[in-house]
Short mmCIF file of C-alpha atoms in Angstrom, two decimals:
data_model
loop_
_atom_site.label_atom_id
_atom_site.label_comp_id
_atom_site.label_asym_id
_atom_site.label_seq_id
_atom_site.Cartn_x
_atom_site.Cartn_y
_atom_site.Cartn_z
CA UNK A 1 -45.26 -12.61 -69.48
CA UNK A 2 -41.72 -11.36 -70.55
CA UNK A 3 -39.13 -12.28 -68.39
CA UNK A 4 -36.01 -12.10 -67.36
CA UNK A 5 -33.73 -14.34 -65.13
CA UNK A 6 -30.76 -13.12 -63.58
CA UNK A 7 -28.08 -15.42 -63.32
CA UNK A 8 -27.60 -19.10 -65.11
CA UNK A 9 -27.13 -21.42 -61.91
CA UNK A 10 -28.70 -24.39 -60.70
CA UNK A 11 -31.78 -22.53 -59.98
CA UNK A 12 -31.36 -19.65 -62.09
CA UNK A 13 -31.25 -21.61 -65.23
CA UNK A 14 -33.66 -24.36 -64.31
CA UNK A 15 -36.32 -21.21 -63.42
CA UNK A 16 -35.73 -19.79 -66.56
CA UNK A 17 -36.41 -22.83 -68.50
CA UNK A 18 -39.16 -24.00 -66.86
CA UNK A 19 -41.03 -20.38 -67.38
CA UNK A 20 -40.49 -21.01 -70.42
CA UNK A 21 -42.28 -24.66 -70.55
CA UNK A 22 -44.89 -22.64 -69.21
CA UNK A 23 -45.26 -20.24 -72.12
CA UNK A 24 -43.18 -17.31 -70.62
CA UNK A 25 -40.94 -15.69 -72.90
CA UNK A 26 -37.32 -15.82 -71.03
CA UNK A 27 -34.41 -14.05 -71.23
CA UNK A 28 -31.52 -15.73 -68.66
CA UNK A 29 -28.82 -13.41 -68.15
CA UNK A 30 -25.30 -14.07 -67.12
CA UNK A 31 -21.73 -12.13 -67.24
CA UNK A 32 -20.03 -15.75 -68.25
CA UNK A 33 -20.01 -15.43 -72.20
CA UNK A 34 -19.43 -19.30 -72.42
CA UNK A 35 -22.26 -20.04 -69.76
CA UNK A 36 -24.34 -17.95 -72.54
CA UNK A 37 -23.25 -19.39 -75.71
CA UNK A 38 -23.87 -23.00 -74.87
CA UNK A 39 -26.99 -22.12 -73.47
CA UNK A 40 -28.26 -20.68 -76.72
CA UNK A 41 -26.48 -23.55 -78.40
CA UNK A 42 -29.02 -25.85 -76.69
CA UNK A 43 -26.34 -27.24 -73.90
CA UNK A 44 -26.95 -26.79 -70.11
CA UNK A 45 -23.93 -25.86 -68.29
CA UNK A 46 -25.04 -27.30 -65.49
CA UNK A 47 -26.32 -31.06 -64.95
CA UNK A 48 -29.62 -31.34 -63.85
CA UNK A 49 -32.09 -34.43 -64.84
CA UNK A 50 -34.42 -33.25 -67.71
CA UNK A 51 -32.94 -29.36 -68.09
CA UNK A 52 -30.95 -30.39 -71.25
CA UNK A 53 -34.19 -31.55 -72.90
CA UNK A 54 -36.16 -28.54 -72.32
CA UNK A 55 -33.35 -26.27 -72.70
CA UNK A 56 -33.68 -27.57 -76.31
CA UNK A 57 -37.24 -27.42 -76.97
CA UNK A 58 -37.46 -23.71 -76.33
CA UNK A 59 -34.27 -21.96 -77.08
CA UNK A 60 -34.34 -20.00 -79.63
CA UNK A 61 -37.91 -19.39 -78.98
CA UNK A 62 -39.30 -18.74 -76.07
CA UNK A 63 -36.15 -18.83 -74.20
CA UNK A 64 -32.49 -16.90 -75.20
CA UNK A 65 -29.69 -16.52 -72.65
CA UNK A 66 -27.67 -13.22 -72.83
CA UNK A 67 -24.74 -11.00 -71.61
CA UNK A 68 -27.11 -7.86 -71.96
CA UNK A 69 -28.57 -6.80 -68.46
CA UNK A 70 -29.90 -3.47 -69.24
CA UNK A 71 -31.38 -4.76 -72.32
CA UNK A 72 -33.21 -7.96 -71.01
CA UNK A 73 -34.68 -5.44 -68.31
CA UNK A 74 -35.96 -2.84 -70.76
CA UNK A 75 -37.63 -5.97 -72.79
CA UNK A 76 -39.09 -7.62 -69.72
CA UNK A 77 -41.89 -7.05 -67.41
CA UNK A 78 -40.34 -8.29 -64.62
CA UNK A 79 -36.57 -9.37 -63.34
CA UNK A 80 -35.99 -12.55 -61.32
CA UNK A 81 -32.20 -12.20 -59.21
CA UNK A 82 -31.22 -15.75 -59.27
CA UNK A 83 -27.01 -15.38 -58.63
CA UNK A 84 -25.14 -16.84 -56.06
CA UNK A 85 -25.04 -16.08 -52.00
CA UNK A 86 -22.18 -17.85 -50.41
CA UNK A 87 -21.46 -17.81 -46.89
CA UNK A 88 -18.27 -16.26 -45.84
CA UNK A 89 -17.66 -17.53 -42.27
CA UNK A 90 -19.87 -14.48 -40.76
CA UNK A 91 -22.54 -13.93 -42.78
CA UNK A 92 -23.99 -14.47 -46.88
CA UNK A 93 -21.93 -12.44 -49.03
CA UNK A 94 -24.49 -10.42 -51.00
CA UNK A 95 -22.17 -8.69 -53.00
CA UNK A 96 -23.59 -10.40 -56.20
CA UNK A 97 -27.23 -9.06 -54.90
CA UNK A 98 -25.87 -5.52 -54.67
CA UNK A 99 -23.65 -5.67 -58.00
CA UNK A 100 -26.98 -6.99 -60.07
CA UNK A 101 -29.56 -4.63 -58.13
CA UNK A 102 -27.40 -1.29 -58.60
CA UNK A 103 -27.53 -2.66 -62.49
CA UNK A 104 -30.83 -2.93 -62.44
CA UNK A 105 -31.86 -0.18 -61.17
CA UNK A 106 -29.58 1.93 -63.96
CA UNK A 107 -31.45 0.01 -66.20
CA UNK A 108 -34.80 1.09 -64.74
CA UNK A 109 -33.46 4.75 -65.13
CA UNK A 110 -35.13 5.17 -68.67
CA UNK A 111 -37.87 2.72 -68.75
CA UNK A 112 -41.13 3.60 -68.96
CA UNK A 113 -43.73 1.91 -67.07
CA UNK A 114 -44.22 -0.34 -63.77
CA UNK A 115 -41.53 -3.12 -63.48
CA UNK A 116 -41.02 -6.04 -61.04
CA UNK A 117 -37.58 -7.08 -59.75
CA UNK A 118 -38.03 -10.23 -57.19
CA UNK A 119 -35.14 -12.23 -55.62
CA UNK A 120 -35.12 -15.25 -55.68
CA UNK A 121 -31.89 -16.05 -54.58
CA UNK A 122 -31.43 -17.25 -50.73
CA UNK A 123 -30.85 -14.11 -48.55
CA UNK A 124 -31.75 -13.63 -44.87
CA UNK A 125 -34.75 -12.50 -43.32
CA UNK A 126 -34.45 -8.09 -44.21
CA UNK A 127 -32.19 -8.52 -47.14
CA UNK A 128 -34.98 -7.36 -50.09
CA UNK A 129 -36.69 -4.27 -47.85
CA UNK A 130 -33.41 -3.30 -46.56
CA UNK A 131 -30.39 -4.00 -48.95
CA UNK A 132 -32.40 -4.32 -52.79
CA UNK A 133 -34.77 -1.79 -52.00
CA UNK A 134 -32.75 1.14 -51.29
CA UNK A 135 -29.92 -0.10 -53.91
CA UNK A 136 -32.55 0.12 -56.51
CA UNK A 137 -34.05 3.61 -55.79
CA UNK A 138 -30.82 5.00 -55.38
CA UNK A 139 -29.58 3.46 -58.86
CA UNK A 140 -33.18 4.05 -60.88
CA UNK A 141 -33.86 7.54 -59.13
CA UNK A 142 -37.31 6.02 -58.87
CA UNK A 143 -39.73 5.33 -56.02
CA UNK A 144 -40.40 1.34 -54.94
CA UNK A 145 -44.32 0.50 -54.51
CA UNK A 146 -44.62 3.83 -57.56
CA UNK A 147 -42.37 3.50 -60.42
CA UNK A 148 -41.46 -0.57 -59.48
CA UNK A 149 -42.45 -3.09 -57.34
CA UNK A 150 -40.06 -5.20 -55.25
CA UNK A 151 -40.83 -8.87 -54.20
CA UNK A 152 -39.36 -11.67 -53.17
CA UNK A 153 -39.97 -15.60 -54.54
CA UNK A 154 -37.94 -18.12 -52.71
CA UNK A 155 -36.81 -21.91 -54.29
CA UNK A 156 -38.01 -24.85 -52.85
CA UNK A 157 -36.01 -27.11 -55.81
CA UNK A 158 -34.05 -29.94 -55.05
CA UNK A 159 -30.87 -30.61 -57.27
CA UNK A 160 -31.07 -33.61 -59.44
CA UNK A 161 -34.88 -33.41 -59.12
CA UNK A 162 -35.48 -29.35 -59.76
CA UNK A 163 -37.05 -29.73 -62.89
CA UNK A 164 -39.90 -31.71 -61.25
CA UNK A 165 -39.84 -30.15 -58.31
CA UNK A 166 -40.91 -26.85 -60.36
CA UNK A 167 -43.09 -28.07 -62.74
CA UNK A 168 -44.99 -29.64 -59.91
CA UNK A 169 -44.09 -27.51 -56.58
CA UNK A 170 -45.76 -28.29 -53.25
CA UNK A 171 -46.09 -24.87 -52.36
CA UNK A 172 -45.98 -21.39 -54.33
CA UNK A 173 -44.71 -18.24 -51.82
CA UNK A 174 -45.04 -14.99 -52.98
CA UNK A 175 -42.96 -12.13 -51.39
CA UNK A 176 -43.79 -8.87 -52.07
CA UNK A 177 -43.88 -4.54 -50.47
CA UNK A 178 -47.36 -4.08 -51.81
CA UNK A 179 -50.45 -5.91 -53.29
CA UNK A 180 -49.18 -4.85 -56.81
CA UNK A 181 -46.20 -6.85 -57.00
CA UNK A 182 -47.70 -9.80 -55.36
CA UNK A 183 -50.06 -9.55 -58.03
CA UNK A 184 -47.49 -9.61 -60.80
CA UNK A 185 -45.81 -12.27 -59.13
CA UNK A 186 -49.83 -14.25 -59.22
CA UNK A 187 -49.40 -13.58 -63.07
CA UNK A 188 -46.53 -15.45 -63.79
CA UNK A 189 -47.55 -18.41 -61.35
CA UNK A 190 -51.09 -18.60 -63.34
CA UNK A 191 -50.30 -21.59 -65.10
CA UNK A 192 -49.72 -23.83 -61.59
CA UNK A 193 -53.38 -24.88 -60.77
CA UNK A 194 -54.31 -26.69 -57.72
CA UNK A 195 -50.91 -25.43 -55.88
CA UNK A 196 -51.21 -23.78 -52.36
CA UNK A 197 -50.03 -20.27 -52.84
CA UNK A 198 -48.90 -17.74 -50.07
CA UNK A 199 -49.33 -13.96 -50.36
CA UNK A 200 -46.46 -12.65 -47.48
CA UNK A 201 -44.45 -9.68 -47.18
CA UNK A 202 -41.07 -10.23 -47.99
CA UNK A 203 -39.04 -10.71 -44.57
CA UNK A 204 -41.83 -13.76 -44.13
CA UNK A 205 -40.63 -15.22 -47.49
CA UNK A 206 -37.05 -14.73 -47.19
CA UNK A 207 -37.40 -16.41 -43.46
CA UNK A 208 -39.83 -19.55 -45.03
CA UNK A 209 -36.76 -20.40 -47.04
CA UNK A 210 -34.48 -20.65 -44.29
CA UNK A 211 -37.12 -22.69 -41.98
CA UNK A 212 -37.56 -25.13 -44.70
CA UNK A 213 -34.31 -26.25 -44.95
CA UNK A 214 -32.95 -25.98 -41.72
CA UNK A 215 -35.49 -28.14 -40.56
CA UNK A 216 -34.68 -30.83 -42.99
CA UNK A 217 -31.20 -30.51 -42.35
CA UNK A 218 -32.06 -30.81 -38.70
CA UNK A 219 -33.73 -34.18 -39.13
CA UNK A 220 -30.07 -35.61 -41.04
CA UNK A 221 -28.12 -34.87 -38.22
CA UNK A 222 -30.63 -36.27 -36.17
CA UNK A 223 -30.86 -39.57 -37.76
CA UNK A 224 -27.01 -39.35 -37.85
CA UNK A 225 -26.67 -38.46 -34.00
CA UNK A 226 -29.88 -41.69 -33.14
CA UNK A 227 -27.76 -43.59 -35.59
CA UNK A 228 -23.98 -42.87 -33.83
CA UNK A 229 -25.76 -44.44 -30.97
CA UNK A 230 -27.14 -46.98 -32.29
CA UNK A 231 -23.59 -48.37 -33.31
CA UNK A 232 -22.73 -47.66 -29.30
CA UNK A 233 -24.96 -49.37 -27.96
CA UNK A 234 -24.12 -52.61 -30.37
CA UNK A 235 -27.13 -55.07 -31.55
CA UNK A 236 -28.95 -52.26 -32.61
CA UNK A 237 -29.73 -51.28 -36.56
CA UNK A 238 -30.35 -47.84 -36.73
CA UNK A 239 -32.17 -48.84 -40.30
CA UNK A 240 -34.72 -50.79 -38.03
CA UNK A 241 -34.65 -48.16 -35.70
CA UNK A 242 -36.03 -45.59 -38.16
CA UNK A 243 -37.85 -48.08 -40.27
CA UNK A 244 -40.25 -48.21 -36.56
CA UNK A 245 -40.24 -44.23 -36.59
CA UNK A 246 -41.24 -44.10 -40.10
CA UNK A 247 -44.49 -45.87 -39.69
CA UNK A 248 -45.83 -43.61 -37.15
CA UNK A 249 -49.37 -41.73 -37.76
CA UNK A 250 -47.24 -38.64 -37.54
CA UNK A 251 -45.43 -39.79 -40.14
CA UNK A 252 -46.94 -41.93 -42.59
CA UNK A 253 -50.61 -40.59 -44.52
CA UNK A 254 -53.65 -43.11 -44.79
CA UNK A 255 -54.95 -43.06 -48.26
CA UNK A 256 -58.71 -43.14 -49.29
CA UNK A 257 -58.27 -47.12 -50.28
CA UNK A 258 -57.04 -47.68 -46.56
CA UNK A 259 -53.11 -47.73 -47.56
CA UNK A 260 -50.53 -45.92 -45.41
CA UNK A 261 -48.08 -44.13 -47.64
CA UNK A 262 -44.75 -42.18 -46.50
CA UNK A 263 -44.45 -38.12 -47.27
CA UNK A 264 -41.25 -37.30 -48.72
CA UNK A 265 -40.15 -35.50 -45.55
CA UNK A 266 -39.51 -39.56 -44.46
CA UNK A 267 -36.21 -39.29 -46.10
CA UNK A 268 -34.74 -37.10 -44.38
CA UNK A 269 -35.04 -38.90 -41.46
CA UNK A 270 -32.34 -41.53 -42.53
CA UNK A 271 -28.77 -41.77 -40.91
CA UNK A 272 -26.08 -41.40 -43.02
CA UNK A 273 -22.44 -39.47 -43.59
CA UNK A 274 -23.49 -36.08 -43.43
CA UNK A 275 -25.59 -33.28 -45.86
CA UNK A 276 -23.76 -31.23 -48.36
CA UNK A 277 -24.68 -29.29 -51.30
CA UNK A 278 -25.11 -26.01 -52.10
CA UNK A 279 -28.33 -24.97 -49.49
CA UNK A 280 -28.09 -26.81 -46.41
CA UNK A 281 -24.30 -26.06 -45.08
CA UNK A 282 -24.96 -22.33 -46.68
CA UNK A 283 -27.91 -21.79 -45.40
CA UNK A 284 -28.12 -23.21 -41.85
CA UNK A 285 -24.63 -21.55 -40.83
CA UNK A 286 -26.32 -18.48 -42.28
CA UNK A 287 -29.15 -18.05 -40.52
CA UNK A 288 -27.37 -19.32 -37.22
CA UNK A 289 -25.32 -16.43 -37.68
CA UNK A 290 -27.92 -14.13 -38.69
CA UNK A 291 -29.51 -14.97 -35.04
CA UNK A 292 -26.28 -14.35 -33.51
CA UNK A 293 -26.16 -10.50 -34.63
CA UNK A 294 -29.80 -10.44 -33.82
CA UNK A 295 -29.29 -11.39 -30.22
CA UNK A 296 -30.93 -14.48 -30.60
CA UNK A 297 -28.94 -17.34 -30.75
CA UNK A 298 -29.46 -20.51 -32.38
CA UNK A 299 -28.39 -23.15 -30.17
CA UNK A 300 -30.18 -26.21 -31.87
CA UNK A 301 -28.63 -24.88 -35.54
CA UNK A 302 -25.57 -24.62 -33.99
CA UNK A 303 -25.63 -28.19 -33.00
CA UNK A 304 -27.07 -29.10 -36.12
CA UNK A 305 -23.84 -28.15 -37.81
CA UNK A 306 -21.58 -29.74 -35.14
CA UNK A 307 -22.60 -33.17 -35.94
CA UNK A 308 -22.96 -32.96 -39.50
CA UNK A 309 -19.12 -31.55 -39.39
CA UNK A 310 -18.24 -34.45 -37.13
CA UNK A 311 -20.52 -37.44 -39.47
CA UNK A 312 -17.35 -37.78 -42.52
CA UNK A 313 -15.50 -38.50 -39.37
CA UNK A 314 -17.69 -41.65 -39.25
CA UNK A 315 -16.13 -43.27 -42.13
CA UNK A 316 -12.74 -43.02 -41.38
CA UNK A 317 -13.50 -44.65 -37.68
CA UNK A 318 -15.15 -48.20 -39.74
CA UNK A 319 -12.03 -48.06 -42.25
CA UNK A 320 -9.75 -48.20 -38.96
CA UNK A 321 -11.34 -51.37 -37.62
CA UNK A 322 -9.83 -52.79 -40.26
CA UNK A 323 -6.44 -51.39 -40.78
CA UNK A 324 -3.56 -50.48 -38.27
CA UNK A 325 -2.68 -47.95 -40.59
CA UNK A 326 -4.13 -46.53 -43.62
CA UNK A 327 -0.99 -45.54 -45.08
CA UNK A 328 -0.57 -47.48 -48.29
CA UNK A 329 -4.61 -48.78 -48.36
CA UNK A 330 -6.08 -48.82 -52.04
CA UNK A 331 -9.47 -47.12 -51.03
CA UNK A 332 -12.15 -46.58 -53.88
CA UNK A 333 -14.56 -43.53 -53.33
CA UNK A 334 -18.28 -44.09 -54.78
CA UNK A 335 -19.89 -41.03 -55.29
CA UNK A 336 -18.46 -37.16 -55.28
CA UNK A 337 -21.10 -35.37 -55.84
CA UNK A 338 -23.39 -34.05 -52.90
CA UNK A 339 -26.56 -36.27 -53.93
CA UNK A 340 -27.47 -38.07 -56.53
CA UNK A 341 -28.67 -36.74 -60.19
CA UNK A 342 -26.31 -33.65 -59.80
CA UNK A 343 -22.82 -33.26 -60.54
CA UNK A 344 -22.50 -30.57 -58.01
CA UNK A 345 -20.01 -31.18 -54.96
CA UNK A 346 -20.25 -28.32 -53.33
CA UNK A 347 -19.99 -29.59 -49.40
CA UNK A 348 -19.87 -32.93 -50.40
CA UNK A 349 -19.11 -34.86 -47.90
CA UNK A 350 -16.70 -36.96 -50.41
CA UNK A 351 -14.29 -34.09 -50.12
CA UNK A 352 -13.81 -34.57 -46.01
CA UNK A 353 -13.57 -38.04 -46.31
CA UNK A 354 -11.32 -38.03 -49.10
CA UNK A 355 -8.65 -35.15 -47.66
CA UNK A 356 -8.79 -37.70 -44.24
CA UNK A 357 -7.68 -40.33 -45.86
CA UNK A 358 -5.08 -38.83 -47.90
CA UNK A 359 -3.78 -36.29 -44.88
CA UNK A 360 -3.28 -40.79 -43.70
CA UNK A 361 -1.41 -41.69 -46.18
CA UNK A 362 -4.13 -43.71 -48.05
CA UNK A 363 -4.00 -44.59 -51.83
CA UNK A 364 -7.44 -42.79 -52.80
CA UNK A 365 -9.42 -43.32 -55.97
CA UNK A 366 -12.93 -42.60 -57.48
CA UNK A 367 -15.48 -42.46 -59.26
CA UNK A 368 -19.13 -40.83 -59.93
CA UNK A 369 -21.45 -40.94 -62.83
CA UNK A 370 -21.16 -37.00 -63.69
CA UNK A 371 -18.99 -35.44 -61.28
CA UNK A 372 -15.42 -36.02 -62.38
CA UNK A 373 -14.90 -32.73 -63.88
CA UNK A 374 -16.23 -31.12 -60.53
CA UNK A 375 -13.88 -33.17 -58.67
CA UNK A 376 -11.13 -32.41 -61.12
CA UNK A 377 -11.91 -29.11 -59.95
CA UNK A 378 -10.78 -29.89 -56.29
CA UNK A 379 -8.02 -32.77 -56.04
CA UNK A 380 -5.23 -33.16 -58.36
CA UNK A 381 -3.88 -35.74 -60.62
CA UNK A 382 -1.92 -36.95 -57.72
CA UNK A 383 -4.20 -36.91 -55.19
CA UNK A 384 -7.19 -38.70 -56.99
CA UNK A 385 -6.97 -40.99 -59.47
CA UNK A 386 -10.57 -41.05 -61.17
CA UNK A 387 -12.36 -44.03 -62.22
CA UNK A 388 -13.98 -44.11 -66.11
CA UNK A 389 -16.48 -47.02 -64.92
CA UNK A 390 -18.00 -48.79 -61.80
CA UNK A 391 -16.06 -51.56 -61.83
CA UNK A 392 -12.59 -50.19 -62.81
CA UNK A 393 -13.29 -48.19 -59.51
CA UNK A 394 -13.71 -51.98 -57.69
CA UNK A 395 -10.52 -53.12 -59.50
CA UNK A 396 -7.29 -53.88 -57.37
CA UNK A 397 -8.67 -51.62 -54.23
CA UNK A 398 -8.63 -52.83 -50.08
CA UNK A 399 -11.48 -50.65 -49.38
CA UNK A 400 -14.96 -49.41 -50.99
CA UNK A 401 -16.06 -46.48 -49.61
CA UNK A 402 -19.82 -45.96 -50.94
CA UNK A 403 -20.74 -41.79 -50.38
CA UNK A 404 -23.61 -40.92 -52.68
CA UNK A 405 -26.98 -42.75 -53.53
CA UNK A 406 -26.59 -43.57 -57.33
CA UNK A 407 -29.03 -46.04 -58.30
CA UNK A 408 -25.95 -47.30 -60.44
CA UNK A 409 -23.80 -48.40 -56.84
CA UNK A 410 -26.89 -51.03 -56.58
CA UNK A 411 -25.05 -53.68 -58.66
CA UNK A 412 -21.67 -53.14 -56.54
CA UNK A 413 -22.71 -56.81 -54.25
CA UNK A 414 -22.33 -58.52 -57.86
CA UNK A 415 -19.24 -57.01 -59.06
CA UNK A 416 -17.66 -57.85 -55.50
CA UNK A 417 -19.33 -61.27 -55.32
CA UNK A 418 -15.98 -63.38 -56.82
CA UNK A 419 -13.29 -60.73 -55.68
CA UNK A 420 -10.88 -62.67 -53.84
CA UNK A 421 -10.17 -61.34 -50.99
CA UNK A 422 -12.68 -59.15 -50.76
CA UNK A 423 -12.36 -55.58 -49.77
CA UNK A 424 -13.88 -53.72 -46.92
CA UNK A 425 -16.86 -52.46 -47.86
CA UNK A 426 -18.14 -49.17 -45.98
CA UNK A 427 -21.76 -48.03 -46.80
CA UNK A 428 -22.08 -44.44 -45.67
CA UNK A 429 -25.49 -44.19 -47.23
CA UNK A 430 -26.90 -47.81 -45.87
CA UNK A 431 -27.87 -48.09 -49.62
CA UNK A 432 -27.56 -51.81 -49.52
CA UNK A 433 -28.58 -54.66 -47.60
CA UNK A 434 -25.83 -55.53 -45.37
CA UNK A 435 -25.91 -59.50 -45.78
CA UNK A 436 -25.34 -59.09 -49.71
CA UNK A 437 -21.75 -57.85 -49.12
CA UNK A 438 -18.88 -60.06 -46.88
CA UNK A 439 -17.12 -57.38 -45.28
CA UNK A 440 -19.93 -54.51 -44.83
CA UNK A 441 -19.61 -51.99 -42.86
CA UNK A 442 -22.11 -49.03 -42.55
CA UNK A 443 -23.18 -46.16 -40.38
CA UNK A 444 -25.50 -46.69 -37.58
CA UNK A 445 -24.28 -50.16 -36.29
CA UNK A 446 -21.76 -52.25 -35.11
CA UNK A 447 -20.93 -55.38 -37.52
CA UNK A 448 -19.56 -58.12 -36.01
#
């Protein structure tokens, strides 16, 4: 199928790409010229584990990125909208939906034939019937359901693990105002076998999206809040806490050789310093909001979002056990992006703990295996000093403060092993054992 992919972000470009693996010819379109030139130059804008590779095996051929929105929908069959949805305090800003829909639809204007234009971008429950819809008709002159269908294909990708996470998805939900786009929608997803697939009208799709990942968000700030607790009461590991949850039948799925093997949903349920990223701040205060206007307030979201504001807090609390003051403390950040295997920060919670400790007075370095152009982004010369290596970052610091889970921070017990005297060491991931490390500190108990 010919397609085309509206906008070049994180999921944007790693749909596009990925179509394209499957034998789709792609066309990703974008307004950034550079974003387009190093795309068809074989060089992802974006980090993302394995989208470089592929990127390069089909540009060129079946995949070319371009500035051209009418033209990539005349050539298509069928537009993806892929761009950005921020939350503005009150409610998603959908002014990049409406910008690239009233586009479309003067594209539609003088094409002939049926043509499908599915969001996939995040937007709350009423957003494709009620917002693209109209916009579209208006624009094209043409009739949805007659002249072109309208649909709507939510994400379910992961940063850092998207490419995987599409090549091999869990579940397949298609969106759609009639049978016919659904269909079209079938055609494109023909090359997923053995993948549970959901035919829904669109509200249902746009509302799955929103379920999903408020209820793994949910599950964080419930391990944080069982963990806050846990360092309360004192003599209590809120690692062996959850390690006792996780093996539950409800949790935990007995294989056909009699093993007992975790579903990925397990880690979520792990205590920590707080979610970021781009989806589940975004998305939770979103739909909270949405249930606000709707008369229906969301009192567990709400709540949700309370304590994951509140968990950088955490951080700051161990490195005062430790100092009187933390004006003056050398303090050495690990990690600035949001998760692992992404270079994205958006809602890290790195950048929290990191304007704490400065509005303190602290000395504040870092360091993260892709991120430092992101974070140059946010703090300046003066207010971070970034770290080229691992163990420059350990160098002639008072305090390690560990934020993201990079396999890489595993080998930070060694490096700190003959440091005399040894910093304070605070694990806001519980990444590593706590008896590897002299002065370790981490969320969800109370170190002696």
């Amino acid at each position: 199928m010919r397609v085309s992919v509206i906008g070049t972000g994180y999921v944007g470009l790693v749909t596009g790409v990925c179509f394209a693996e499957k034998g789709h010819q792609v066309t990703c379109v974008d307004v950034d010229q550079a974003k387009v030139d190093a795309i068809n130059s074989g060089v992802s804008p974006i980090h993302e584990r394995g989208l470089e590779d592929l990127l390069k095996k089909h540009v060129g051929g079946l995949l070319r990125a371009s500035t051209d929105l009418p033209g990539a929908v005349q050539q298509t069959d069928l537009s993806l909208i892929a761009v950005g949805t921020p939350f503005n305090g009150r409610e998603i800003d959908l002014s990049y939906i409406k910008a690239v829909s009233k586009e479309i639809g003067l594209a539609l204007q003088t094409k002939s034939g049926y043509h499908g234009v599915v969001v996939k971008s995040t937007v709350v429950p009423g957003t494709t019937d009620e917002v693209v819809c109209p916009i579209l008709e208006a624009a094209s002159g043409k009739k949805a359901g007659v002249d072109f269908g309208v649909g709507m294909n939510p994400e379910f990708l992961t940063e850092g693990e998207a490419v995987n996470d599409f090549l091999f998805p869990d579940r397949i939900v298609l969106g759609g105002m009639d049978n016919t786009i659904i269909d079209q929608q079938a055609s494109l997803y023909e090359g997923f076998p053995g993948v549970d697939v959901l035919h829904v009208n669109n509200k249902t799709a746009e509302m799955i999206k929103y379920t999903a990942n408020a209820l793994q968000a949910m599950l964080i700030s419930f391990s944080n809040e069982i963990g806050n607790l846990c360092t309360a009461v004192k003599g209590v590991d809120v690692l062996d806490v959850m390690r006792g949850v996780h093996v539950s039948r409800y949790l935990t799925v007995e294989m056909p050789d009699g093993r007992r093997v975790q579903p990925q949903i397990v880690s979520f349920l792990a205590a920590g310093c707080g979610f970021g990223g781009s989806c589940f701040p975004k998305d939770v205060k979103a739909l909270a909001a949405h249930g606000q206007r709707l008369h229906a307030p969301m009192d567990l979201l709400d709540a949700v979002l309370k304590i994951n504001e509140q968990q950088p807090q955490k951080i700051i609390q161990l490195l005062k056990k430790h100092f009187t003051s933390l004006k003056g403390v050398r303090i050495s950040i690990l990690g600035l992006s949001f998760r692992p295997d992404t270079n994205d920060m958006r809602e890290s919670p790195a950048i929290p703990i990191i304007r704490s400790l400065l509005q303190e007075g602290a000395v504040v370095k870092g360091y993260d295996p892709v991120a430092t152009d992101e974070a140059r982004k946010i703090f300046s010369v003066q207010e971070l000093m970034l770290s080229g290596s691992l163990s420059d970052a350990l160098e002639k610091v008072d305090a390690v403060v560990l934020v993201t889970r990079w396999d890489e921070f595993r080998a930070v017990p060694e490096l700190l092993k003959n440091k005399n005297p040894q910093p304070v060491f605070v694990d806001g991931r519980r990444l590593l054992d706590k008896t590897t490390i002299e002065r370790y500190e981490g969320i969800g108990f109370e170190a002696k």
